[in-house]
Amino acid sequence: MRLCSDYNASPAKEQNAEGFLRYMKKRAKLLEPHERYVTLMMDEIHIQQYFEYKGGSLTGTASNSSEAAKTAHVFMTQCLLSSHKDVAHILPVFSIDASQLHEVLRKVILGLEEAGLTVVAVVTDNNSVNRKVMAMFSKARTVDIVYPHPADSSRPLFYVVDSVHLLKCIRNNWLNQKNPGTCIFYPQFNSTSSPVPVHGASFKTLRDLHTSEQNSLSKFIYGLTYKALHPSNLERQNVKLALKVMSPFVAEALRTLGAELNLLYATETAAFVELIHKWWRVVNVKTPSKGRRLNDSMQEPVRGMADMQIEFLSDFVDWLDTWKNVQMDTGRLTSETHSALRLTSYCLIEVSRYCLEELHFEYVLLGKFQTDSLEDRFGRYRRLSGSNYHVSVQQIFESETKLRLQDSLVFPDMQELCKPCRTTLDAAKLVEDHGIKITADDIKRKEPNMPAITYIAGFCAHAALKKLPCESCALNLTTEERELQLDRNILIENLSRGALKFPQPVVVNAVLHTQLVLEKLSEKENATWFHAAGNQRELLLCLSKHFLSDNEDLDVCFKGHHPDTVLHNVLHAAANTLLKNYVNVRTDNLRAKKVEEQQRKLRTLK
């Protein structure tokens, strides 16, 4: 990670306005014209609440508060006409409402458009917050398939609910039915009868079918497993298990063995499984050659509005409308899943029309309108973090930095991005903008803490002299044990085994001011922007030097070492020590809060 930390590719450096989308703005310039048409995927990853201090920076805090982040909203682009994809922005949050997330999404879209990309659609899961976020793009605040584009109101911005998420929702809705047989009752597809016949699809039938072949080495129901039929809450997130249920092998086994085994709703269950699988085949095409490779015309790219895939999706939307009008008390999809399934199916028709007729694409790959790539990214974060499910903000930032640098190695023109980032801070302006002041009362209040501050100062003097071995500088920074017997040195005296250093007053004063500055920065009114800074250590050093400029300076070294260099080494060690302590305090408070909450729940149960 030493190599990665030196380069300007970390998402941690993009949390403030100055660095926002910096990586994407550089990367977009290297894309071919056809690669600049993208979808913007948005999803959240749950993270471990944890404060960390590493490489001079604090991580773990939410971007919109000083609390520890609980989730990270990740925004990722995916090219519609190539395999290129990139994480544009990572937003750690403790909690966020729809209006705040909408503003961030709008800002990301506008930033990507400014960088030269064309955002065709936003793809999310069916979370209610995401629906509200998208609804805010319209004056009516309604969920729709298309909205005025924030970069140009004459252009459309399509909204697609992730088809992978919807497939899992259909399976989960079916699995959650409480009626006898665990049945979903659906209208016949493409029926011309009136009224439309209603059929039943039984999940219990699938379990009975599996039981009938569980000891057989050769099975009709290839791939169907016990885990697929009895998934845990965590396993319900696995789309592969859903596809084991919505499988053509299952449909064929039901038709073949249904009558023989006297299975309830065998033919109707097979028809439902086959219909959902056909929908999946249409919406999951990600490469132009998939249909030819699998010899399946339904998995060809969409090349015209008269294609059978578009015709099927149109019929599927009509079928969903019919289903909505069927009156029943049980055995149906939830209203959220039903409306999202219709929205996505209809939107894929219209976005195909837009891409073919307005953008003049040769073909459209409907599988590009998914968040699969983003979910894969989350998996890579976890694998790069020791295969931990709950990763921290720092681990996400480090993993994304590694992945960005790995991708950048194939671009010879990305050297500009790989230059170390150097930001010049204006201490006077920061002090004025944020009202940071150190008064005599502040210094007086620290008197009880002076033994600990002096102990830290002794360590800082030792660290500075390790970087700059010089007898003259040593005399300026430290004093002999016998020369100074003050109460504030008691901690060093009691812990010393003959090697600890007693700091000069100028070193103690430097550490004291560094601590006071850090306390001012971590106050409620300053904490949010402080945590959003690219490098908290550099910020702390800058402000500490500003407040020390009016105090006594170090004596000039006889060997020519500049006092500013010596003071910088002292403050560097002080900043590292104090920031690390700050993180430990915040983390301990967080853990104590969790324990207290657990105990409160236990008391409630008693």
XYZ file of C-alpha atoms in Angstrom:
606
model
C 0.000 0.000 0.000
C 3.091 2.248 0.237
C 3.119 2.686 -3.557
C -0.618 3.395 -3.777
C -0.567 6.015 -1.030
C 1.899 8.155 -2.978
C -0.393 8.532 -5.979
C -3.358 10.752 -6.567
C -5.942 8.030 -7.199
C -7.508 7.474 -3.792
C -11.243 8.188 -3.327
C -10.302 9.589 0.090
C -8.856 12.626 -1.704
C -12.134 13.221 -3.542
C -14.356 13.843 -0.528
C -14.069 17.624 -0.724
C -15.063 20.039 -3.481
C -11.500 20.484 -4.701
C -10.923 16.808 -5.420
C -14.473 15.825 -6.424
C -14.438 13.422 -9.417
C -10.759 14.236 -10.051
C -9.983 10.680 -11.145
C -12.951 10.471 -13.519
C -12.138 13.802 -15.138
C -8.670 12.518 -16.022
C -9.885 9.080 -17.032
C -12.670 10.352 -19.301
C -10.142 12.133 -21.518
C -8.588 8.783 -22.437
C -11.808 7.102 -23.559
C -12.769 6.618 -27.181
C -15.863 8.556 -28.372
C -18.075 5.445 -28.365
C -17.009 4.671 -24.775
C -18.365 7.944 -23.430
C -22.006 6.798 -23.417
C -22.523 5.403 -19.937
C -25.019 4.313 -17.343
C -24.552 5.499 -13.770
C -25.061 2.760 -11.193
C -25.778 3.643 -7.577
C -25.827 1.268 -4.618
C -24.751 1.162 -0.993
C -22.426 -1.174 0.855
C -22.766 -1.672 4.603
C -19.503 -1.078 6.400
C -17.955 -1.598 9.805
C -18.132 1.529 11.942
C -14.493 2.207 12.663
C -12.187 5.204 12.943
C -8.697 4.882 11.510
C -5.659 7.097 11.183
C -3.241 6.119 8.441
C -0.846 7.973 6.187
C -1.672 11.298 7.782
C -5.413 10.990 7.133
C -8.436 10.188 9.263
C -11.019 7.847 7.809
C -14.168 6.257 9.109
C -16.253 9.400 9.464
C -19.325 10.165 7.417
C -18.933 12.740 4.673
C -21.946 14.726 5.881
C -21.312 14.583 9.648
C -18.651 13.770 12.232
C -20.286 10.428 13.108
C -18.797 7.087 12.133
C -20.040 6.025 8.709
C -22.424 3.044 8.611
C -22.787 2.733 4.835
C -21.012 3.933 1.722
C -22.960 4.972 -1.367
C -20.916 4.062 -4.428
C -21.464 5.629 -7.858
C -20.080 3.674 -10.808
C -20.151 4.279 -14.557
C -20.492 1.523 -17.143
C -19.968 2.063 -20.851
C -22.857 0.952 -23.061
C -20.644 0.038 -26.027
C -17.559 -1.393 -24.325
C -16.539 -3.288 -21.220
C -15.053 -0.216 -19.550
C -16.342 0.674 -16.079
C -15.099 2.921 -13.282
C -16.084 3.934 -9.765
C -16.744 7.658 -9.984
C -17.403 8.525 -6.346
C -17.664 6.915 -2.910
C -19.826 8.639 -0.291
C -19.483 7.349 3.313
C -22.523 8.308 5.401
C -23.960 7.678 8.851
C -27.467 8.392 7.584
C -28.755 10.285 4.581
C -32.212 11.254 3.403
C -33.526 11.252 -0.145
C -33.049 14.981 -0.729
C -29.382 14.884 0.314
C -28.693 11.820 -1.806
C -30.500 13.434 -4.728
C -28.184 16.446 -4.551
C -25.119 14.197 -4.538
C -26.470 12.198 -7.488
C -27.210 15.376 -9.431
C -23.723 16.668 -8.656
C -22.127 13.418 -9.854
C -24.144 13.442 -13.093
C -23.242 17.062 -13.818
C -19.591 16.364 -13.027
C -19.490 13.384 -15.377
C -21.167 15.375 -18.133
C -18.662 18.173 -17.628
C -15.858 15.612 -17.928
C -17.145 14.623 -21.365
C -19.290 11.576 -20.581
C -22.939 11.197 -21.607
C -25.051 9.709 -18.813
C -27.937 7.899 -20.498
C -29.534 6.219 -17.490
C -29.353 5.791 -13.737
C -29.566 2.212 -12.457
C -30.410 1.392 -8.821
C -32.086 -1.325 -6.810
C -35.729 -0.982 -5.748
C -35.010 0.648 -2.391
C -37.666 3.222 -1.474
C -35.001 5.899 -0.883
C -33.667 5.401 -4.407
C -37.168 5.783 -5.830
C -37.622 9.051 -3.938
C -34.209 10.251 -5.114
C -35.138 9.714 -8.754
C -38.630 11.153 -8.311
C -37.052 14.474 -7.319
C -35.855 14.946 -10.896
C -39.465 15.750 -11.822
C -41.702 18.542 -10.581
C -44.494 16.074 -9.881
C -42.205 13.983 -7.628
C -43.383 10.743 -9.233
C -41.421 7.628 -10.146
C -41.193 7.316 -13.921
C -39.019 5.721 -16.588
C -37.544 9.014 -17.811
C -36.829 12.496 -16.457
C -35.423 15.747 -17.849
C -31.653 15.458 -17.843
C -30.064 17.771 -15.217
C -27.322 18.751 -17.694
C -29.773 19.518 -20.524
C -33.531 19.459 -19.989
C -34.107 18.635 -23.670
C -32.349 15.287 -23.192
C -33.820 12.272 -21.382
C -32.396 10.664 -18.262
C -33.771 7.132 -17.980
C -34.336 5.319 -14.710
C -33.923 1.543 -14.588
C -34.379 -0.710 -11.567
C -31.697 -3.387 -11.596
C -32.985 -6.535 -13.307
C -30.761 -8.755 -11.129
C -32.385 -7.280 -8.038
C -35.829 -7.821 -9.561
C -35.146 -11.487 -10.329
C -34.261 -12.071 -6.681
C -37.356 -10.123 -5.590
C -39.625 -12.332 -7.728
C -38.121 -15.467 -6.169
C -38.364 -13.966 -2.664
C -41.986 -12.873 -3.186
C -42.814 -16.389 -4.290
C -40.961 -17.915 -1.354
C -42.751 -15.631 1.136
C -46.292 -16.675 0.195
C -48.241 -17.970 3.206
C -51.010 -19.824 1.380
C -51.188 -23.641 1.101
C -48.671 -24.800 -1.479
C -46.735 -21.489 -1.311
C -48.405 -20.426 -4.538
C -48.273 -17.379 -6.770
C -51.405 -16.926 -8.892
C -50.748 -15.232 -12.227
C -52.751 -14.575 -15.416
C -51.988 -16.610 -18.497
C -49.366 -14.952 -20.689
C -50.523 -13.651 -24.095
C -54.069 -14.834 -23.491
C -56.858 -13.663 -25.802
C -59.592 -15.062 -23.565
C -61.893 -12.898 -21.508
C -61.698 -13.100 -18.591
C -58.030 -14.077 -18.597
C -57.400 -17.517 -17.047
C -55.467 -17.415 -13.756
C -52.954 -20.165 -12.983
C -51.027 -21.149 -9.881
C -47.276 -21.690 -9.489
C -46.378 -23.666 -6.365
C -43.011 -23.411 -4.625
C -43.930 -26.475 -2.579
C -44.106 -28.374 -5.854
C -40.458 -27.510 -6.522
C -39.494 -28.812 -3.088
C -41.466 -32.006 -3.626
C -39.794 -32.459 -7.006
C -36.375 -32.004 -5.436
C -37.196 -34.486 -2.673
C -38.197 -37.095 -5.236
C -34.736 -36.979 -6.807
C -32.528 -36.082 -3.869
C -30.831 -39.511 -3.762
C -30.500 -39.911 -7.517
C -27.144 -39.510 -9.229
C -28.776 -38.531 -12.498
C -31.433 -35.875 -12.091
C -34.019 -34.186 -14.251
C -33.750 -31.073 -12.130
C -30.137 -30.285 -12.939
C -28.730 -27.619 -10.622
C -31.683 -27.387 -8.228
C -30.320 -27.708 -4.680
C -31.649 -27.695 -1.146
C -29.968 -24.353 -0.544
C -31.723 -22.848 -3.565
C -35.089 -23.997 -2.189
C -34.365 -23.057 1.455
C -32.089 -19.996 1.289
C -31.083 -18.109 4.419
C -31.564 -14.361 4.589
C -27.984 -13.857 3.408
C -28.290 -16.465 0.662
C -31.377 -14.729 -0.697
C -28.998 -12.063 -1.993
C -27.266 -14.616 -4.225
C -28.662 -14.400 -7.756
C -27.139 -17.772 -8.675
C -29.492 -19.489 -6.242
C -32.459 -17.658 -7.765
C -31.387 -18.841 -11.224
C -31.326 -22.440 -10.003
C -35.067 -22.046 -9.358
C -35.869 -20.022 -12.495
C -34.237 -22.618 -14.704
C -35.312 -24.322 -17.942
C -34.204 -27.638 -16.400
C -36.729 -27.157 -13.598
C -39.505 -26.299 -16.063
C -38.765 -29.368 -18.166
C -38.584 -31.656 -15.125
C -41.991 -30.404 -13.964
C -43.542 -31.141 -17.333
C -41.918 -34.564 -17.540
C -42.426 -35.808 -13.982
C -45.398 -33.734 -12.827
C -48.118 -36.201 -13.748
C -46.071 -39.238 -12.681
C -45.372 -37.782 -9.223
C -48.841 -36.243 -8.970
C -47.371 -32.788 -8.292
C -49.725 -29.875 -7.629
C -49.760 -27.166 -10.349
C -46.847 -28.847 -12.138
C -47.613 -27.533 -15.646
C -48.582 -24.056 -14.425
C -45.457 -23.842 -12.253
C -43.343 -24.840 -15.243
C -44.970 -22.101 -17.353
C -44.267 -19.452 -14.710
C -40.622 -20.526 -14.297
C -40.186 -20.559 -18.064
C -41.715 -17.080 -18.469
C -39.480 -15.476 -15.829
C -36.428 -17.226 -17.257
C -37.277 -15.953 -20.735
C -37.517 -12.412 -19.376
C -34.125 -12.903 -17.744
C -32.564 -14.134 -20.988
C -33.735 -10.974 -22.750
C -32.559 -8.471 -20.111
C -29.228 -10.147 -19.316
C -27.394 -9.765 -22.640
C -24.016 -8.119 -22.031
C -21.994 -9.117 -25.110
C -22.868 -8.914 -28.832
C -21.983 -12.576 -29.453
C -23.945 -14.182 -26.607
C -26.952 -15.178 -28.714
C -24.789 -16.706 -31.417
C -22.616 -18.544 -28.901
C -25.637 -20.014 -27.081
C -27.701 -20.425 -30.243
C -30.518 -18.406 -28.670
C -32.171 -15.633 -30.671
C -33.641 -14.133 -27.465
C -30.098 -13.401 -26.274
C -29.057 -11.437 -29.341
C -28.458 -7.675 -28.980
C -31.410 -5.427 -29.792
C -30.760 -4.064 -33.297
C -34.196 -2.683 -34.150
C -37.535 -1.875 -32.554
C -39.154 -4.736 -34.457
C -36.887 -7.356 -32.837
C -38.517 -10.231 -30.967
C -36.898 -9.126 -27.700
C -38.707 -5.769 -27.839
C -41.920 -7.520 -28.818
C -41.591 -9.865 -25.845
C -40.933 -6.994 -23.422
C -43.986 -5.166 -24.755
C -46.122 -8.285 -24.204
C -44.567 -8.693 -20.759
C -45.607 -5.138 -19.797
C -49.167 -5.861 -20.977
C -49.150 -9.084 -18.952
C -48.089 -7.167 -15.826
C -50.899 -4.660 -16.401
C -53.370 -7.519 -16.673
C -52.003 -9.103 -13.517
C -52.391 -5.826 -11.626
C -56.114 -5.803 -12.421
C -56.677 -9.369 -11.203
C -58.415 -9.250 -7.832
C -56.935 -11.650 -5.279
C -56.023 -11.582 -1.591
C -52.943 -13.781 -1.764
C -50.418 -15.215 -4.168
C -49.192 -12.094 -5.941
C -46.084 -9.943 -6.146
C -45.742 -7.053 -3.728
C -46.804 -3.712 -5.157
C -43.178 -2.484 -5.022
C -41.823 -5.460 -6.965
C -44.689 -5.395 -9.454
C -44.314 -1.681 -10.235
C -40.509 -1.904 -10.463
C -40.724 -4.913 -12.781
C -43.071 -3.017 -15.075
C -40.969 0.148 -14.923
C -37.787 -1.684 -15.907
C -39.388 -3.720 -18.685
C -41.013 -0.629 -20.188
C -37.908 1.515 -19.693
C -35.711 -0.994 -21.527
C -38.007 -0.659 -24.536
C -37.801 3.136 -24.530
C -34.084 3.374 -23.798
C -33.472 0.966 -26.686
C -35.504 3.257 -28.936
C -33.495 6.281 -27.774
C -30.121 4.596 -28.273
C -30.997 3.244 -31.724
C -32.863 6.233 -33.135
C -31.333 9.245 -31.354
C -27.811 8.114 -30.499
C -27.538 5.930 -33.626
C -26.191 2.829 -31.881
C -25.841 -0.257 -34.064
C -27.165 -2.393 -31.219
C -28.218 -2.183 -27.565
C -27.106 -4.610 -24.852
C -29.865 -4.681 -22.238
C -27.558 -6.366 -19.718
C -25.634 -3.101 -19.466
C -28.569 -1.641 -17.497
C -27.743 -3.589 -14.337
C -25.704 -3.067 -11.171
C -23.867 -6.379 -11.553
C -20.553 -4.602 -12.096
C -21.050 -2.611 -8.912
C -21.896 -5.709 -6.880
C -18.774 -7.335 -8.307
C -16.791 -4.304 -7.156
C -18.146 -4.742 -3.634
C -16.993 -8.353 -3.741
C -13.519 -7.270 -4.792
C -13.387 -4.786 -1.914
C -14.137 -7.609 0.508
C -11.608 -9.997 -1.051
C -8.885 -7.341 -1.013
C -9.684 -6.728 2.667
C -9.037 -10.273 3.807
C -12.414 -11.681 2.691
C -14.212 -9.724 5.419
C -17.901 -9.064 4.806
C -18.021 -5.859 6.859
C -15.165 -3.739 5.565
C -14.195 -0.306 6.865
C -14.111 2.989 4.982
C -10.304 2.861 4.960
C -10.340 -0.632 3.445
C -12.764 0.475 0.726
C -10.610 3.486 -0.132
C -7.428 1.398 -0.219
C -9.030 -1.344 -2.313
C -10.440 1.137 -4.822
C -7.051 2.862 -5.065
C -5.385 -0.450 -5.917
C -8.025 -1.244 -8.526
C -7.744 2.214 -10.088
C -3.980 1.982 -10.334
C -4.263 -1.507 -11.772
C -6.593 -0.214 -14.478
C -4.441 2.859 -15.081
C -1.352 0.811 -15.876
C -2.702 0.053 -19.350
C -3.026 3.758 -20.151
C 0.352 5.377 -20.901
C -1.254 8.834 -20.809
C -2.414 8.447 -17.188
C 0.978 9.620 -15.855
C -0.475 12.972 -14.859
C -2.853 11.210 -12.500
C 0.001 9.225 -11.004
C 1.857 12.296 -9.779
C 1.828 12.771 -6.008
C -0.846 15.222 -4.914
C 0.414 18.461 -3.390
C -2.157 20.897 -2.021
C -1.194 24.333 -0.719
C -3.132 25.340 2.381
C -3.747 28.948 3.402
C -3.640 28.857 7.209
C -4.742 32.462 7.708
C -7.789 31.950 5.494
C -8.712 28.697 7.243
C -8.464 30.357 10.649
C -10.639 33.244 9.494
C -13.210 31.085 7.678
C -13.738 28.669 10.557
C -13.153 30.945 13.535
C -10.296 28.953 15.061
C -8.724 30.768 18.020
C -6.384 29.750 20.835
C -6.682 31.870 23.957
C -4.814 32.079 27.251
C -7.791 30.371 28.909
C -7.439 27.429 26.525
C -3.802 27.024 27.555
C -4.638 27.384 31.251
C -7.287 24.653 31.059
C -4.598 22.237 29.870
C -2.507 22.572 33.027
C -3.809 19.301 34.570
C -2.823 17.491 31.361
C 0.697 18.883 31.170
C 2.481 15.723 32.427
C 0.973 13.733 29.538
C 1.647 16.536 27.056
C 5.243 16.741 28.276
C 5.632 12.993 27.882
C 4.402 13.231 24.288
C 6.756 16.152 23.747
C 9.664 13.984 24.878
C 8.699 11.377 22.309
C 8.349 14.043 19.609
C 11.836 15.350 20.384
C 13.156 11.802 20.128
C 11.361 11.247 16.788
C 12.661 14.544 15.393
C 16.241 13.667 16.315
C 15.937 10.269 14.643
C 15.193 12.082 11.383
C 17.868 14.699 11.988
C 20.737 13.279 14.098
C 22.514 16.378 15.314
C 24.104 17.156 18.674
C 23.361 20.860 18.333
C 19.666 20.203 17.560
C 19.547 17.769 20.481
C 20.566 20.549 22.842
C 17.788 22.758 21.427
C 15.112 20.079 21.832
C 16.037 18.234 25.022
C 17.505 18.919 28.434
C 19.322 16.853 31.014
C 17.198 15.060 33.585
C 18.863 16.770 36.546
C 18.434 20.262 35.100
C 14.655 20.332 35.158
C 12.666 18.775 37.981
C 9.149 20.079 37.445
C 5.792 18.457 38.192
C 5.009 18.214 34.505
C 8.010 15.883 34.032
C 6.754 13.397 36.590
C 5.384 11.023 33.964
C 8.726 10.833 32.186
C 10.542 10.315 35.479
C 8.275 7.477 36.563
C 8.352 5.703 33.203
C 11.983 6.308 32.350
C 14.472 3.490 32.507
C 17.275 5.884 31.688
C 16.557 6.480 27.994
C 13.568 8.815 27.862
C 14.236 12.422 26.908
C 13.145 15.519 28.823
C 11.883 18.092 26.297
C 12.742 21.760 26.217
C 9.821 24.182 26.868
C 9.682 25.089 23.168
C 8.894 21.454 22.297
C 6.244 21.205 25.025
C 4.700 24.413 23.739
C 4.604 23.046 20.179
C 2.830 19.861 21.270
C 0.414 21.827 23.468
C -0.592 24.073 20.574
C -0.963 21.092 18.244
C -3.364 19.464 20.697
C -5.367 22.664 21.110
C -5.656 23.076 17.340
C -6.831 19.475 16.975
C -9.463 20.002 19.664
C -10.713 23.090 17.850
C -10.864 21.188 14.564
C -12.788 18.302 16.117
C -15.465 20.527 17.637
C -18.957 20.039 16.275
C -18.956 23.100 14.026
C -15.630 22.158 12.392
C -15.635 18.354 12.493
C -17.432 17.754 9.191
C -15.107 19.792 6.981
C -12.061 18.611 8.942
C -12.903 14.969 8.285
C -13.579 15.755 4.625
C -10.091 17.230 4.172
C -7.770 15.258 1.937
C -4.996 14.929 4.542
C -5.800 15.828 8.134
C -2.160 15.683 9.192
C -1.133 18.338 6.678
C -4.045 20.517 7.773
C -3.126 20.130 11.440
C 0.546 20.885 10.718
C -0.340 23.993 8.720
C -2.558 25.471 11.432
C -0.174 24.533 14.258
C 2.701 26.328 12.519
C 0.444 29.340 12.036
C -0.303 29.620 15.758
C 3.329 29.002 16.715
C 4.656 31.711 14.420
C 4.184 34.342 17.139
C 5.814 32.238 19.856
C 9.474 31.821 20.611
C 11.456 30.092 17.900
C 14.044 27.397 18.244
C 17.641 28.514 18.539
C 19.711 28.406 15.373
C 21.553 25.120 14.957
C 25.359 25.434 14.825
C 25.440 22.954 11.940
C 23.108 24.994 9.781
C 19.828 23.085 10.242
C 16.993 25.553 9.739
C 14.705 25.979 12.784
C 11.612 25.520 10.580
C 12.860 22.093 9.517
C 13.483 21.028 13.102
C 10.082 22.348 14.235
C 8.377 20.570 11.322
C 9.859 17.245 12.453
C 8.596 17.844 15.985
C 5.106 18.818 14.815
C 4.966 15.899 12.384
C 5.480 13.443 15.244
C 3.014 15.363 17.432
C 0.340 15.350 14.724
C 0.738 11.615 14.138
C 0.517 10.841 17.849
C -2.432 13.110 18.597
C -4.440 12.090 15.522
C -3.929 8.432 16.371
C -5.102 9.121 19.923
C -8.103 11.006 18.542
C -9.099 8.014 16.449
C -8.728 5.665 19.426
C -10.939 7.888 21.578
C -13.639 8.043 18.918
C -13.496 4.289 18.362
C -13.645 3.529 22.094
C -16.685 5.777 22.463
C -18.308 3.991 19.571
C -17.697 0.594 21.125
C -18.960 1.761 24.503
C -22.107 3.058 22.850
C -22.692 -0.333 21.222
C -22.211 -2.173 24.517
C -24.561 0.233 26.273
C -27.162 -0.312 23.562
C -26.851 -4.086 23.903
C -27.222 -3.871 27.673
C -30.246 -1.623 27.297
C -31.895 -4.197 25.046
C -31.130 -6.957 27.545
C -32.657 -4.915 30.367
C -35.737 -4.343 28.242
C -36.111 -8.089 27.645
C -35.916 -8.766 31.378
